[in-house]
Amino acid sequence: MRKSLMLAGAMSLAVTAAACSSFLTDSTASTDPNNPATVTTAQLFTGIQAGQFIEQEGNLAFLTCLFMQQCQGVGGRFVNQESEYTITNATANGEFAGIYGAGGLLDLKTVEANSDAAGDKQYKGIAEVWEAFVIGTAADVWGDIPYREAAGDVAHPAFDPQLQVYDDVEAKLDQAITDLAGAGPGPGANDFIYGGDVAKWTAAAYTLKARYALHQVEVRGNGKYQDAITAATNGIATHAGDFKTFHTTATFERNVWYQFQVNSGFGDDIVAGATLVNIMNAQNDPRRPQYFGKTPSGVYGGVDVNGGVGPNGVSGLKGLRDDPGFGQPIVTSDENSLILAEANFALHGAAAAQPFLDQERASNGLSVVTATMQSIMTEKYVALFQNIEVWNDYKRTCIPALQPFVNPSFGNQIPGRLYYGSAEENTNSNTPTAAEQLQHGGDVVSGAGINGFRNPNDPNPCPAPS
Amino acid sequence: MVSKLRQTGALLAFLTLAATAASAQGVTITGLVTSDAGTPLASASVILDGLSIGTITRDDGRYTIAVPAARANGQPASLVARLIGYKSVSFPVTLTAGTPITHDFVLGTNPLRLGEIVITGTGTSSSAEKLGNVRNHVDSTAITLSNESNIVESLAGKAPNVEVTEQSGEPGAGSYIRIRGTRSLASGNSQPLFVVDGVPIDNSSISTTNFNPNDGLGSGEIEGTAQANRASDINPNDIENIEILKGAAAGALYGARAGQGVILITTKSGKAGATRYSAQSKLSFDDVNRNYPLQTKYGQGYYGQSPAMLNANDEGDPDPTACDNISNAFCRYSWGPDLTGTGTPVYDHANEAFVTGHTTDNNLSVSGGNDRTSFFLSGAYLYDRGVFEGPNNNYQRSTIRLKATQKLTDRLDVGGNISFADARGNYVERGNTTDGLQLGLLRTPPDWNNLPYKGPNGQITFRFQHPIAGDVTSDRGWNNPFWTLNEGVHNSQLGRVFGNLTSSYNATDWLKVNYVLGGDYYADERLEGAPQGSAGTGGENVGRITEGKIINYELNQNLSATASHTFSPSFAGTFTVGNTLDDRNYRQLSDVGRTLVAPEPFNLANTVTRDPTIDAVSEIRNIGFFGQATTDLFDQLYLTAALRNDGSSTYDRNHLRAWFPKASVSWTFSKVLPIPGVSFSKLRAAYGEAGQEPVPYLTTQTYSSVAFPTIAQGVALTPTYGGFGGLASSITKATASLLPERTRELETGADFGFFKDKADLGITYYHAVTSNVILTQQLAPSSGYFQQVQQGAKFRNTGLEMTANVRPVSRKDFTWEVGAQWARNRSTVLDLLGANFVQLDPTYNTPQEVAIKGQPIGVMYDLGFAKCGISPNGLGAVVADIDLATVCAGKPKGALYIGADGFPVLDPNQRIIGDPNPKWTGALHTALQFKKVSVSALLDIKHGGVVNNGTRGALTAYGTHKTTEQRAACTFDADGNTVCTGNLKTFGQGGWYDGPVAGPGAGTAVPIGANWYSEGPLFFAGNNEAFNEDGGYTKLREISVGYSFDTPFVKNHLGFSSVDVRIAGRNLYTWTKYTGYDPETNLGGATGHSLGLDYFNQPQTRSFVFTLGLNR
């Protein structure tokens, strides 16, 4: 009330004092009282990590899990439909935007510029690894993407060819490795992945380099296998160096898979996929209690996208991972070992691959199996459960052999990419049309004309198993 | 600018110092005022024009005026008697000290209200014949007779092109009002400015559901409950009259707040004479005016079988637990067995949730005064118990108002006006939510018993399809409707104070100064509680609390000075200058709590986790200066010109001010061109500009703490994380420059009175172009931002308005009046800044409503059937093999494409599928008074305008809609395909999608059952066009019969001057082709722009009203 009276008095005075301009520009009337207009590097970096955790762990990982038959949707609603490849330009609209906007590339550029200006090369290097990872993930999922003109002053950024983006990502990682060796102090505890440990960041950068090298072998040949070996040799060596998301029990800091199951109202719609459960059952895999809950009959079972429920019944995603604080493994020593196994197998044969496969399996409590492309990639399929990289591996190796759901939308094949999303399609005239995306896999720059819904780095469709 | 300010400042100072000594040796003027029928007229004002000395007649029609000697210098003066509804009469007198004057007035009736003072806003007034724009006036009788508790709804059918749509018939549901079409896309700002006794008040309507953005509930108007519009906090019985300023020409003096028109409300004042008491008690009974058509023949299941049989084992034994599994979608459908003759009980879901509601409305008022003092005091209590079963469907409002004026000196009047309102509403969820009443009620299979919804010990038993006792958190698909009615909590508790201080000072005989200082403050506390076990996709199953409050306060002052002078009988003029200051503060403070600890109570402390608090504050300041000059030439030609300079904190700092001009001319040509039978004729034209201010804070780039969403509602991560404060760039890119939206409107028309004003006719044409329209443009996400508010779109609204009234009988004991009005508005989007389309607020997607260049504002833009001449030749991936051009050769545009299987197909390309704007609107009213009996009626007509009946779309898919009672028998073959027989229909014939058809399957009779209704290219495939319906209606809004007892018995033995008894009906009947509850419905809430959306919205009600009034 007193404030009101004072205001009333002030208003009367405003007339006589002719203070008309300041009356309009004073206080909260012209400055947003709800949102700050300035920001610190640390605030942005915190936001970026949350934004990218949800990018790596959210919808794209869910779609991978469904497409790769590690998970299965039931109940007829959207999860079920997505596991049968009912996807539209609304499916990953938010995820495409999340690459660039708030918590994405736009803010990463600010963090890099700020830390560079402050002389903090380590901070800059960490942000550069993040940038390479964010953009690399986008190239994996969408193929040709805006990068060089993105999140800058260009209203309609051009779409860069996918392989050029991988080259840029590789260069960015090299720059990051250089900067990580520079002056600190870096983000410290504000870095939720490694607490500012530049050695761990450097290893992660090498594993990422190896990952993206593999993504190019289909079109660039065996040289990329060698690149992968070279990089992964310096990559993440132990589980202690794993790049994992970070979560707490606060409502919107909880694991995204956990949130989905308890909060979305669709939690019951996602269950174990038969393909993964069957592989794990066959080797009595000790990771099952991590991934899945037991069925009422005390065993593990999954739903087959084509066949329904087997005799074991259905497990939910109710393993030890179903925990609000679970940090999702994103780039790991398991992946690094299996990259070395795959690349060595391809270039040098089974004997060269065997130690890397043995090492990875032993660290997960599994017995020795002979290294073959099949056994290496099958182990990677199990080990990288809920990770987008499983989809990339399948696109390259077609292992494990998956029976696609019969959906003529994508030529009865498992989709190899996603639509860019209606937001980009409606606003950026450079965006390939839906028809172009279907026909060329998004590669309008070179007009490669890939048959099917796939990206330029993935020219060869997987044969459907008989 | 500065010098003008100093001038007004000096006036203010003068005002406070001035005092004038009165003298005892003056002139006494006495007399009697009667009507031409000889009845003494009470409360007529008699004043000495120019001297501002006057009085009001007593109950016996007599008056006395004392003129102080100091002001009686033997000068001539004009003594004028005025009373609303009568023609004013003036009489020349000469004021000589010590010489008394006696004069009696006889006033003729004045149905055209010529000469009456009309409030035109910001301290200005005029008289009816001088106005250059059309006048729409609603008096207290019309408001009372509407029997509406919300003043906005009471305006339905009262003025042409004033469209009113009530969200539903629920207690406390808000009403949307639109004047002359949509002129802005500003979110939440589409409503006219409401001004009460010279002070703007808030008329917002805010959904509590918007307090919970993390569950994707950004369009709570569509998903939550109905909400009040805040002008409903005014007691309609306190209103003396309402002037509706339509268009920019009438509202220009309100500048950037008048873009959608201005509603000027004047409250009742006390009148000199004996103190009057009035008690009015109203009781009404309300029920649902139409029931939803549901089938009761077929039960739960699919393929003609119950879910238990569909889940039978290999031996054919039914599985009684089939519906325990959420994934068994068959449990949600009513495509099961024919229940006829099976003895299976069938439940009447169309009726089971409704009861007869009632409303009580008690008003008490006391008013009175003398020639120096007046007061009006009223108190009222309204209680509306709605038509739904259960305790959560009611609204109550207590109001107190005191208005008093005091003549401090002969030159200085001061007044105060204070009003308090306490409004409490309990609401039931509706719309696009599985927690909504109608969704659960109407989708439930007819053989499913919704009762009891709880077990004998109060434990949760089942909601929709889970009969497992004690299973609290499993998803139910949707709520049992009785669970929604009895367990969910949605309430609003508001306390509001608004009022003003006024002073009016007659500095000299020609200069008058007015000052008004007003305030409006309210706090509105909201609570939404989803009990454990609710359905819904935002974590309602484990219990969820949304709690918060809205605090709004606004201060406004208006200072104006008016000089008037009559140079000669043929030349007079006025000049007004003024200043307004306005400061509006809004705050929303809210929290969402998740997972209830104990089932009760519904408060935040009883939850396990809480979302980040929302604390949103906004402040808008305006400073305006205005001037208006009027000239009266030869007592027949009236010219007005005005200019407002408007400054607002919402404009950017480089453009803090904007100009809004207006000019008008009115010519009463009956004074020079007498036409036989035409008693009054006037031509008028007006031009003006008014606007809409931008939303604040759009010109600064900011950083946001809003959570990052993914996958599904309720799943998000916040930028502040792991104990570190975090921020992210705002998704909205700052706008460099923002100016107010500006409507330039030209209005022209004519008014006529015929046969001594026994009939009248008014006609108005207007042409309004709104430029600088502000809209949110989507940006390419790869640019780093999602959207930017941009300016420069352009709309046009043109229209025609007509009113006609006939008073065939106007005798002392018998009057009869019939009136009609008709209006149309045509809106067109002229420019949209290159955007393909812009979605209207609140955003809704089945169908979406948009602005598209070249189209009316708000057309529905969505999917429909493939049609010749409408769908593109290549339909896209889904039906790429159709060559429409060949098939459609020689077929009329719009012919329905029929595929080889005999069925239409969905065109996957979005297109314009309907226009919710009416073709025209109109009303007919009549009033008859015979001795003490009064009868009145009002028909409200809306012609055309699409309403999208999404409810029917969903219900036909689920198999509960009445139309699905005729159905083919369907089963499934070895390949899992649906195979149906019977109920053969041919598309295009026999009442089944009648109209031209084309394509290979044209003319083929096909079975229609679940294969079409549930699996066909209909509602859930995105085909919203198929459920567009004609939303036109004719409503019997009001009908009433009253009798007034004022016999000597009443006066002498009961002690009342009169006892009024009235029986009335409200919305008694609706003539419409619409097949849903009621075409007057809108999910879009009371302040959004989206119209004609019906997706499980609540029904309308009709009322029988009994009123008893005691007057003394």
Coordinates of C-alpha atoms in Angstrom, one line a residue, chain B residues 182-183 185 742-744 767-773 775 792-798 826-836 851-858:
Chain B
T182 CA -9.4 -9.1 -34.6
R183 CA -6.8 -6.3 -35.0
L185 CA -2.1 -10.9 -32.5
R742 CA -1.6 1.3 -35.3
T743 CA -5.1 1.1 -36.6
R744 CA -6.2 3.8 -39.0
H767 CA -12.7 0.7 -43.0
A768 CA -9.8 0.0 -40.7
V769 CA -6.2 -0.9 -41.6
T770 CA -4.0 -2.0 -38.8
S771 CA -0.3 -1.6 -39.6
N772 CA 2.9 -2.2 -37.6
V773 CA 1.2 -5.4 -36.4
L775 CA 4.0 -10.9 -34.5
G792 CA 5.1 -4.5 -39.8
A793 CA 2.4 -7.0 -40.6
K794 CA -0.8 -5.4 -41.8
F795 CA -4.5 -6.3 -41.3
R796 CA -7.7 -4.9 -42.7
N797 CA -11.1 -5.0 -41.1
T798 CA -14.1 -3.5 -42.9
R826 CA -14.6 -8.8 -43.0
S827 CA -11.0 -9.2 -42.0
T828 CA -8.1 -9.7 -44.3
V829 CA -4.4 -10.2 -43.7
L830 CA -2.7 -7.8 -46.0
D831 CA 0.9 -8.4 -45.1
L832 CA 2.6 -10.9 -42.9
L833 CA 6.3 -9.9 -43.2
G834 CA 6.8 -12.8 -45.6
A835 CA 5.8 -15.5 -43.1
N836 CA 3.9 -18.4 -44.6
A851 CA -3.1 -15.6 -40.0
I852 CA -2.3 -16.2 -43.7
K853 CA -1.8 -13.4 -46.2
G854 CA -4.9 -12.7 -48.2
Q855 CA -7.2 -14.6 -45.8
P856 CA -9.4 -13.7 -42.9
I857 CA -7.5 -13.6 -39.6
G858 CA -7.8 -16.8 -37.7

